[in-house]
XYZ file of C-alpha atoms in Angstrom:
651
model
C 12.668 -22.292 20.267
C 10.610 -19.156 19.765
C 7.426 -19.712 17.747
C 8.134 -16.439 15.933
C 11.196 -18.099 14.367
C 8.972 -20.606 12.571
C 7.198 -19.669 9.341
C 3.399 -19.287 9.484
C 1.496 -22.443 8.587
C -1.806 -22.403 6.691
C -4.730 -23.425 8.954
C -5.807 -26.319 6.749
C -2.263 -27.739 6.814
C -2.210 -27.845 10.602
C -5.727 -29.268 10.774
C -4.944 -32.001 8.230
C -1.766 -33.100 9.985
C -3.536 -33.346 13.338
C -6.542 -35.166 11.875
C -4.240 -37.753 10.273
C -2.679 -38.721 13.608
C -3.744 -41.907 15.310
C -5.690 -41.562 18.591
C -2.574 -42.642 20.515
C -0.425 -39.940 18.939
C -3.075 -37.267 19.459
C -2.791 -37.854 23.189
C 0.922 -37.181 22.930
C 0.602 -34.097 20.708
C 0.621 -31.394 23.410
C 3.701 -32.894 25.037
C 5.387 -33.097 21.627
C 4.662 -29.404 20.986
C 6.222 -28.467 24.321
C 9.250 -30.691 23.714
C 9.734 -29.325 20.225
C 9.638 -25.799 21.602
C 12.862 -26.459 23.497
C 14.807 -27.473 20.386
C 17.018 -25.175 18.325
C 16.148 -23.984 14.837
C 18.087 -22.641 11.894
C 16.964 -20.957 8.701
C 18.353 -21.510 5.224
C 16.462 -19.436 2.676
C 12.840 -20.579 2.606
C 13.507 -23.632 4.779
C 13.541 -23.738 8.584
C 15.137 -26.785 10.221
C 14.360 -28.009 13.744
C 16.773 -30.410 15.437
C 14.420 -32.988 16.975
C 17.417 -34.802 18.454
C 21.051 -35.466 17.539
C 20.091 -37.544 14.503
C 16.622 -36.391 13.407
C 15.793 -33.131 11.691
C 12.402 -31.640 10.915
C 12.093 -29.221 7.996
C 9.440 -26.634 7.160
C 9.624 -25.385 3.590
C 7.892 -22.026 3.228
C 8.124 -20.598 -0.284
C 7.147 -16.975 0.010
C 7.215 -17.162 3.793
C 4.204 -19.439 4.451
C 3.831 -23.240 4.641
C 0.881 -23.958 2.337
C 0.952 -27.772 1.877
C 1.354 -30.757 4.177
C 4.230 -32.064 2.028
C 6.195 -28.908 2.888
C 6.752 -30.273 6.423
C 9.077 -33.285 6.413
C 10.641 -35.317 9.193
C 13.594 -37.713 9.204
C 12.295 -40.097 11.867
C 11.365 -43.697 11.120
C 7.612 -43.122 11.619
C 7.413 -40.276 9.114
C 5.217 -39.147 7.512
C 2.766 -40.497 10.120
C 4.854 -39.220 13.042
C 3.769 -36.733 15.689
C 6.667 -34.370 14.920
C 5.140 -32.883 11.762
C 1.855 -32.079 13.468
C 3.686 -30.703 16.511
C 5.744 -28.359 14.327
C 2.616 -27.076 12.607
C 0.931 -26.503 15.967
C 3.972 -24.665 17.333
C 4.159 -22.304 14.352
C 1.974 -19.198 13.959
C -1.264 -19.672 12.059
C -1.211 -17.955 8.676
C -4.182 -15.859 7.670
C -4.890 -16.703 4.054
C -6.775 -13.440 3.579
C -4.378 -10.539 4.147
C -7.231 -8.058 3.966
C -8.966 -7.287 7.268
C -12.650 -7.984 7.610
C -15.560 -5.794 8.504
C -17.300 -5.757 11.844
C -20.771 -4.291 12.138
C -21.514 -1.389 14.403
C -23.211 -2.648 17.529
C -26.612 -1.558 18.676
C -27.789 -0.564 22.122
C -28.776 -3.363 24.527
C -32.320 -3.982 25.566
C -32.559 -2.726 29.158
C -35.644 -4.774 29.933
C -35.293 -7.269 32.785
C -34.907 -10.929 32.017
C -35.700 -13.848 34.221
C -33.396 -16.761 34.834
C -35.702 -18.911 32.781
C -35.533 -16.641 29.715
C -34.602 -18.246 26.448
C -30.824 -18.498 26.019
C -31.110 -18.058 22.291
C -33.110 -14.843 22.732
C -30.532 -13.501 25.187
C -27.681 -14.219 22.818
C -29.492 -12.694 19.878
C -30.288 -9.526 21.808
C -26.873 -9.175 23.379
C -24.762 -10.170 20.393
C -25.387 -6.793 18.772
C -24.896 -4.718 21.919
C -22.103 -2.115 21.991
C -19.027 -2.699 24.080
C -15.632 -1.229 24.645
C -12.097 -2.277 25.235
C -9.224 -0.194 26.445
C -6.544 -1.950 24.447
C -5.510 -4.823 22.363
C -2.283 -5.231 24.173
C -3.389 -2.545 26.449
C -4.068 -0.018 23.795
C -5.443 -0.653 20.350
C -2.573 1.244 18.806
C 0.176 -0.602 20.626
C -0.294 -3.799 18.707
C 0.552 -2.196 15.394
C 4.058 -3.565 15.127
C 4.561 -3.106 11.442
C 7.221 -0.773 10.231
C 6.563 2.357 8.226
C 3.334 1.824 6.364
C 4.448 1.086 2.804
C 1.034 1.070 1.139
C -0.093 -1.312 -1.547
C 2.186 -0.172 -4.343
C 5.441 0.178 -2.506
C 8.563 -1.552 -3.707
C 9.363 -2.193 -0.052
C 6.086 -3.917 0.689
C 6.913 -7.283 2.219
C 3.546 -8.787 3.027
C 4.195 -12.528 3.323
C 2.985 -14.574 0.407
C 0.121 -16.766 1.398
C 0.045 -19.225 -1.434
C -2.800 -19.565 -3.878
C -6.014 -17.819 -2.951
C -8.749 -20.136 -1.678
C -11.000 -21.356 -4.441
C -14.666 -20.478 -4.137
C -16.975 -23.157 -2.873
C -18.655 -25.275 -5.511
C -22.027 -23.939 -4.500
C -22.778 -20.440 -5.695
C -22.528 -17.583 -3.237
C -25.900 -17.199 -1.579
C -28.048 -14.148 -2.021
C -27.629 -11.305 0.470
C -31.002 -12.157 2.048
C -30.180 -15.582 3.477
C -27.125 -17.719 4.209
C -26.518 -20.740 2.016
C -26.686 -24.239 3.541
C -22.903 -24.504 3.282
C -22.461 -21.213 5.121
C -24.785 -22.342 7.889
C -22.863 -25.603 8.122
C -19.583 -23.659 8.381
C -21.105 -21.467 11.099
C -22.235 -24.595 12.970
C -18.678 -25.930 12.890
C -17.305 -22.625 14.188
C -19.870 -22.536 16.973
C -19.097 -26.133 17.998
C -15.348 -25.464 18.054
C -15.768 -22.288 20.096
C -18.146 -23.988 22.526
C -15.603 -26.786 22.998
C -12.987 -24.213 24.011
C -15.364 -22.779 26.623
C -16.099 -26.283 27.886
C -12.428 -27.179 28.358
C -10.892 -23.786 29.174
C -7.387 -22.725 28.219
C -5.757 -25.603 30.071
C -7.846 -28.172 28.212
C -7.813 -26.515 24.782
C -4.668 -28.141 23.467
C -3.447 -28.766 19.947
C -6.390 -31.008 19.023
C -8.980 -28.391 19.997
C -6.986 -25.740 18.198
C -6.834 -27.842 15.029
C -10.642 -28.104 15.092
C -10.800 -24.310 15.177
C -8.305 -24.059 12.320
C -10.282 -26.516 10.209
C -13.478 -24.567 10.888
C -11.703 -21.303 10.016
C -10.439 -22.714 6.727
C -13.903 -23.964 5.808
C -15.455 -20.614 6.718
C -12.976 -18.833 4.472
C -13.934 -21.066 1.554
C -17.607 -20.390 2.272
C -17.056 -16.621 2.076
C -17.255 -15.953 5.819
C -14.019 -13.987 6.360
C -15.124 -12.315 9.573
C -15.851 -15.574 11.373
C -12.681 -17.164 9.996
C -10.593 -14.263 11.271
C -12.182 -14.542 14.720
C -11.342 -18.254 14.880
C -7.705 -17.571 14.008
C -7.577 -14.906 16.731
C -8.837 -17.431 19.280
C -6.162 -19.936 18.260
C -3.418 -17.315 18.505
C -4.548 -16.235 21.973
C -4.916 -19.823 23.180
C -1.342 -20.535 22.163
C -0.136 -17.359 23.884
C -1.982 -18.302 27.071
C -0.643 -21.858 27.131
C 2.902 -20.645 26.418
C 2.830 -18.119 29.257
C 3.250 -15.144 26.931
C 3.482 -12.046 29.196
C 1.462 -9.987 26.712
C -1.524 -12.350 26.958
C -4.634 -11.040 28.714
C -7.720 -13.053 29.544
C -9.933 -10.141 28.491
C -8.546 -10.401 24.944
C -9.536 -14.072 24.714
C -12.983 -13.286 26.145
C -13.441 -10.726 23.370
C -12.207 -13.091 20.660
C -14.423 -15.966 21.811
C -17.468 -13.687 22.054
C -16.742 -12.397 18.555
C -16.408 -15.949 17.208
C -19.563 -17.282 18.839
C -21.579 -14.140 18.151
C -20.646 -14.069 14.480
C -21.384 -17.776 14.026
C -24.764 -17.326 15.720
C -25.670 -14.383 13.484
C -24.696 -16.204 10.287
C -27.069 -19.005 11.242
C -29.987 -16.803 12.279
C -29.809 -13.395 10.577
C -30.686 -12.154 7.112
C -30.339 -9.079 4.924
C -27.945 -6.341 6.006
C -27.202 -8.010 9.343
C -26.159 -11.199 7.568
C -23.906 -9.234 5.217
C -22.205 -7.660 8.231
C -21.811 -11.054 9.906
C -20.242 -12.533 6.792
C -17.681 -9.752 6.609
C -16.077 -8.313 3.551
C -12.512 -8.753 2.342
C -10.852 -5.525 1.325
C -7.450 -4.060 0.682
C -5.808 -2.439 3.713
C -4.963 0.710 1.725
C -7.022 2.655 -0.758
C -6.225 5.765 -2.833
C -7.267 9.034 -1.218
C -6.077 11.630 -3.736
C -4.363 14.794 -2.514
C -4.247 15.713 1.160
C -3.214 18.832 3.058
C -2.062 17.689 6.473
C -1.271 19.542 9.705
C 0.856 17.993 12.464
C -0.647 17.443 15.917
C 1.854 15.501 18.038
C 4.165 12.485 18.161
C 3.852 9.654 20.679
C 6.275 6.862 21.572
C 5.004 3.318 20.985
C 6.372 0.521 23.189
C 4.671 -2.878 23.108
C 4.755 -5.805 25.501
C 6.270 -7.945 22.743
C 9.471 -5.873 22.639
C 8.660 -3.603 19.714
C 9.295 0.105 19.806
C 8.895 3.168 17.630
C 6.768 6.247 17.160
C 3.426 7.325 15.768
C 2.868 10.845 14.512
C -0.686 12.166 14.347
C -1.738 14.652 11.690
C -5.111 16.135 10.729
C -6.562 16.953 7.326
C -8.149 20.251 6.443
C -11.575 18.790 7.321
C -10.479 17.483 10.734
C -9.956 13.831 9.746
C -7.093 12.219 11.669
C -4.233 10.270 10.085
C -1.099 8.592 11.442
C 2.418 7.974 10.189
C 4.197 5.227 12.136
C 7.529 3.461 12.400
C 7.417 0.501 14.791
C 9.743 -2.510 14.780
C 11.597 -4.739 17.278
C 13.685 -2.647 19.631
C 11.740 -1.522 22.682
C 11.963 1.888 24.307
C 15.466 2.539 23.009
C 14.249 2.348 19.445
C 11.306 4.611 20.247
C 13.669 7.327 21.449
C 15.901 6.982 18.389
C 13.234 6.817 15.707
C 11.581 10.041 16.856
C 14.352 12.057 15.216
C 14.536 10.021 12.027
C 13.049 11.211 8.759
C 9.460 10.231 8.007
C 9.290 7.769 5.124
C 6.604 9.515 3.167
C 7.284 10.929 -0.289
C 10.080 13.470 -0.587
C 9.651 15.005 2.845
C 12.798 15.364 4.945
C 10.890 16.036 8.165
C 11.555 13.912 11.219
C 8.620 12.495 13.129
C 8.869 15.119 15.864
C 9.152 17.894 13.293
C 6.119 16.592 11.422
C 4.138 16.763 14.668
C 4.459 20.561 14.502
C 4.687 21.149 10.741
C 2.579 20.297 7.717
C 2.599 18.167 4.579
C 1.098 18.382 1.130
C 0.562 14.843 -0.143
C -0.340 13.750 -3.677
C -1.389 10.205 -4.545
C -2.057 9.417 -0.897
C -3.052 5.893 0.172
C -4.859 5.392 3.473
C -5.820 2.322 5.496
C -9.266 2.097 7.127
C -7.769 3.072 10.498
C -6.150 6.192 9.054
C -2.565 5.042 8.499
C -0.875 6.784 5.600
C 0.845 4.506 3.101
C 4.349 5.217 1.831
C 4.111 3.583 -1.579
C 6.293 4.598 -4.479
C 3.414 6.545 -6.019
C 3.026 8.801 -2.976
C 4.480 12.302 -3.262
C 4.821 14.519 -0.202
C 6.501 17.876 0.422
C 6.853 19.968 3.546
C 4.259 22.688 4.079
C 3.289 25.172 6.759
C 1.737 23.730 9.891
C -0.906 25.257 12.173
C -1.093 26.021 15.864
C -3.684 24.229 17.959
C -5.528 27.530 18.286
C -5.646 28.112 14.507
C -7.926 26.578 11.898
C -8.308 23.820 10.952
C -6.891 22.283 14.163
C -8.799 24.549 16.557
C -12.078 22.905 15.490
C -10.960 19.635 17.119
C -11.375 21.235 20.562
C -14.823 22.710 19.842
C -16.770 19.435 20.088
C -18.257 18.878 23.600
C -16.337 16.298 25.667
C -19.381 14.016 25.964
C -19.698 13.786 22.170
C -15.971 13.139 21.808
C -16.137 10.383 24.432
C -19.086 8.742 22.651
C -17.157 8.777 19.372
C -14.058 7.362 21.038
C -16.089 4.586 22.644
C -17.469 3.593 19.259
C -13.974 3.343 17.813
C -12.579 1.337 20.746
C -15.530 -1.028 21.072
C -14.584 -4.702 21.116
C -16.962 -5.248 18.244
C -16.552 -1.922 16.413
C -16.807 -1.514 12.663
C -13.245 -0.929 11.405
C -14.655 1.204 8.589
C -16.710 3.294 10.968
C -14.094 6.044 11.214
C -13.224 8.065 14.278
C -10.429 7.601 16.770
C -9.998 7.135 20.486
C -8.382 10.569 20.973
C -10.051 13.385 22.904
C -9.212 17.091 22.529
C -9.976 19.029 25.714
C -9.417 22.409 27.335
C -8.770 21.714 31.018
C -7.871 23.378 34.270
C -5.473 21.383 36.415
C -6.611 20.620 39.958
C -3.741 18.513 41.278
C -2.776 14.960 42.122
C -5.335 12.471 43.428
C -4.625 9.154 45.099
C -5.849 5.894 43.569
C -5.528 2.247 44.503
C -2.773 1.820 41.920
C -0.900 5.015 42.793
C -1.801 8.587 41.870
C -2.926 10.492 38.815
C -3.494 14.062 37.695
C -6.976 15.498 38.186
C -8.322 18.181 35.856
C -11.643 19.822 35.075
C -12.908 20.193 31.506
C -15.957 21.785 29.890
C -19.260 20.992 31.590
C -17.586 20.701 34.988
C -16.493 17.136 34.271
C -13.583 15.985 36.453
C -11.117 13.976 34.347
C -8.348 11.754 35.637
C -5.205 12.004 33.508
C -2.810 9.054 33.677
C 0.625 8.568 32.140
C 0.885 6.552 28.945
C 4.040 4.693 30.017
C 5.881 4.481 33.345
C 9.274 3.764 31.756
C 11.730 6.309 33.227
C 13.461 6.632 29.849
C 10.332 8.379 28.567
C 9.180 11.763 29.822
C 5.573 10.876 30.658
C 5.990 10.301 34.381
C 8.201 13.333 35.137
C 5.983 15.667 33.128
C 2.851 14.476 34.947
C 4.522 15.071 38.305
C 5.404 18.661 37.354
C 1.919 19.387 36.047
C 0.388 18.026 39.267
C 2.390 20.662 41.168
C 0.792 23.503 39.183
C -2.911 23.592 40.122
C -4.949 26.246 38.390
C -2.960 25.972 35.147
C -5.124 25.992 32.032
C -3.985 23.758 29.196
C -5.193 22.415 25.891
C -4.568 18.665 25.914
C -4.810 15.574 23.727
C -5.492 12.262 25.443
C -6.568 8.723 24.682
C -9.820 7.518 26.216
C -9.492 4.870 28.907
C -12.941 3.240 29.212
C -13.855 3.342 32.893
C -16.862 4.183 35.089
C -15.366 7.677 35.520
C -13.797 10.093 32.977
C -10.243 8.935 32.393
C -7.620 9.722 29.753
C -4.075 8.719 28.935
C -2.300 12.071 28.600
C -0.316 12.278 25.349
C 0.302 15.950 24.498
C -0.512 19.413 25.817
C -0.030 23.045 24.988
C 3.010 24.681 26.560
C 2.064 26.314 29.872
C 3.441 29.596 28.515
C 0.943 29.431 25.652
C 3.656 29.115 23.008
C 4.004 25.796 21.204
C 3.082 22.270 22.220
C 4.610 19.487 24.295
C 4.907 15.838 23.232
C 4.683 14.459 26.754
C 6.512 11.246 25.899
C 9.571 13.023 24.476
C 9.704 16.695 25.546
C 10.608 17.328 29.187
C 9.024 20.196 31.027
C 11.076 22.228 33.483
C 9.835 23.840 36.653
C 10.602 27.216 35.115
C 8.093 26.454 32.350
C 5.220 26.350 34.842
C 3.421 29.446 36.128
C 3.605 30.394 39.795
C 0.789 28.696 41.671
C -0.936 31.985 42.566
C -4.239 31.328 40.820
C -7.109 30.232 43.076
C -7.397 26.488 43.253
C -10.792 24.846 43.104
C -11.300 22.129 45.689
C -11.088 18.617 44.352
C -14.522 17.300 43.416
C -15.918 14.215 45.141
C -14.971 10.841 43.811
C -16.663 10.793 40.383
C -19.327 8.435 39.135
C -20.020 6.734 42.441
C -22.754 4.476 41.018
C -20.652 3.389 38.078
C -17.428 3.016 40.038
C -19.158 0.748 42.569
C -21.451 -1.086 40.209
C -21.716 -4.786 41.089
C -21.556 -5.600 37.386
C -18.096 -7.013 38.103
C -19.782 -9.972 39.808
C -21.012 -11.111 36.399
C -17.863 -9.984 34.571
C -15.579 -12.103 36.734
C -17.683 -15.220 36.117
C -17.479 -14.611 32.376
C -13.699 -14.281 32.567
C -13.342 -17.175 35.016
C -14.777 -19.554 32.433
C -12.027 -18.902 29.884
C -8.956 -20.182 31.769
C -10.697 -22.882 33.815
C -13.587 -23.987 31.615
C -17.180 -24.831 32.409
C -16.266 -26.786 35.542
C -15.103 -23.602 37.295
C -18.655 -22.251 37.316
C -20.296 -25.622 37.842
C -18.699 -25.912 41.290
C -19.765 -22.464 42.545
C -22.984 -23.643 44.119
C -25.462 -21.034 45.336
C -24.964 -17.538 43.832
C -28.182 -16.030 45.190
C -26.265 -13.539 47.368
C -24.501 -12.163 44.301
C -27.685 -11.962 42.272
C -29.510 -10.115 45.084
C -26.749 -7.532 45.200
C -26.919 -7.082 41.444
C -30.705 -6.677 41.498
C -30.507 -4.050 44.259
C -28.230 -2.038 41.950
C -30.951 -1.986 39.286
C -29.451 -4.612 36.976
C -32.055 -7.387 36.831
C -30.854 -8.566 33.415
C -27.348 -9.112 34.796
C -28.782 -11.019 37.768
C -30.813 -13.258 35.477
C -27.812 -13.944 33.272
C -25.617 -14.862 36.237
C -28.228 -17.276 37.573
C -28.786 -18.874 34.171
C -25.041 -19.098 33.403
C -24.151 -20.843 36.646
C -27.178 -23.141 36.454
C -26.240 -24.152 32.921
C -22.654 -24.850 34.017
C -23.783 -27.138 36.828
C -26.505 -28.983 34.874
C -25.618 -32.589 34.019
C -28.358 -35.032 33.084
C -28.236 -38.784 33.629
C -29.510 -41.684 31.570
C -31.868 -44.427 32.757
C -28.994 -46.235 34.446
C -27.820 -43.157 36.378
C -24.796 -42.502 34.227
C -23.848 -38.893 33.452
C -24.688 -37.791 29.931
C -22.390 -35.500 27.948
C -22.751 -31.868 28.953
C -24.851 -29.536 26.799
C -22.078 -27.300 25.484
C -24.453 -25.352 23.218
C -26.659 -24.257 26.089
C -23.721 -23.117 28.210
C -22.020 -21.316 25.314
C -25.234 -19.424 24.522
C -25.606 -18.133 28.069
C -21.909 -17.265 28.250
C -22.111 -15.306 24.990
C -25.136 -13.360 26.222
C -23.370 -12.525 29.497
C -20.142 -11.452 27.769
C -21.869 -9.128 25.327
C -24.209 -7.726 27.974
C -21.426 -6.825 30.425
C -19.463 -5.094 27.690
C -22.527 -3.066 26.672
C -23.301 -1.953 30.227
C -19.668 -1.037 30.876
C -19.704 1.186 27.796
C -22.941 2.805 28.929
C -21.451 3.607 32.336
C -18.404 5.151 30.708
C -20.502 7.268 28.359
C -22.728 8.508 31.190
C -19.713 9.584 33.239
C -18.760 12.136 30.569
C -22.092 13.978 30.671
C -21.909 17.561 32.006
C -22.487 17.938 35.731
C -25.308 20.045 37.097
C -22.819 22.640 38.318
C -21.060 22.731 34.945
C -24.322 23.085 33.058
C -25.202 26.312 34.886
């Protein structure tokens, strides 16, 4: 049984069913979830039926697509309704988010570079690091590749099929607190979120079964009622990733769960301790995903294939407004790479335009009644009107201005937009627009990539967006690597790394006429100039200090905690050799955090009779949060520094 075949279940429903189980049945819950996952399901309208065995059936009634009450899950066994099957079904189903609007995330601030000793206060470390900037390369592996919705319908579309989520949560009985300070109920909700997140760190993925997940769901539901949508959303993300990890989902990545747990713990900590504007950011703000944006004059940039690890495929076309703001029009649905190739030549579902996605990437649109999501997706609601208009070359206004910003400023903007804790309303994108001179192929540990030089003498490594042979990325990169000295105008997606690195998405035609969508259009050898131009020697390996930074010694301990729990660090023993290496690299704060984290993991006090006392999960979670946020901030700083002009390029 695939969990995606079950309707989403409201968090409070799952939590209630698990809480009502007897202690004996709770011990059997994880096994029941696994056993239920092997059974077949069938759908009849709003009801999904699971065949528990030859005689017993379990039904989930989801009016509007979501199970919103405990009575909507029924079982035919003799122990029902107190059986384990109902709770197991709720735990196997996806968790429904009762607030369809996304929540805000505050823009992070720079970390404090001052050294910290191992004995520094854990609370102070968490408070200082929780607002530090960070980055992430992807959400599956790219923030855009998880957008698996179809064409963006917008809020007023007749084709909008956002699942119904039942009645909206009623406000808490206590009045919403003033913006200056959290209410007692909000602090209590934050305490519950912190305790649930700390329990996950204590047990690790293997120990965070259905009972631990139900505690997170209960805390998320309470936080939603207490007007803390950001923290509630983070808790639901942790539950979703825990289930993916325990189910062996190939798209699961430990780094994603590290980010989600750090977001959950950091937000809960800030609700309890902050005030004013910082508290408002920690609470979050519910908003509609699309908002009216009036009339827009758009110019096509390029079209990229989108293929996700979950089997979805499609395209995303990028366009720019007259002021340089970037927008996207997408069409992604189940289908994989085959669908991506087919959809590229289908008409864009936006107003009355008959342009295909690939045509729109080189043409223009005039849009009236436009609706836009915070991340720049254009809605296709029934009130949107769009007609074909003249496009612009990359060398013509307004598109030419995109290439005039220095690469270091573009990289800083892209890092802000891809940060793990970025503000979704902050604007910007992770795309860079560069004029480069190709140098040739360069060997790496994972294969080879294309090396180029951009403004300021910065050497940039250009990697393919997808290795699938059905797409043109790999063949085009190989041809370009054989043409050193070629000057191109390119568009790439930032890959956060200690050296300048981009995923190559589009480029100008080597002849100077037109553009190439590197995922769809295939270059020919005849398109490339003869390699007669002088070739600059390849620069030395870039960003030596960043590329060999021992920061990974702390990063791996942070990640090691998530799958294996606190015990994994508690058994490490002496880490003085690692901390000495980190200090020699000029990172005393990282060394202090590693020492404090491992010491906290190993610390177990005893009572007067010599018996072990329960571990201090709060202390360990605080140090882990500080280490997670600190490593992300330093990694972003290394990436940003790598894009600064070289001394030779500055002359």
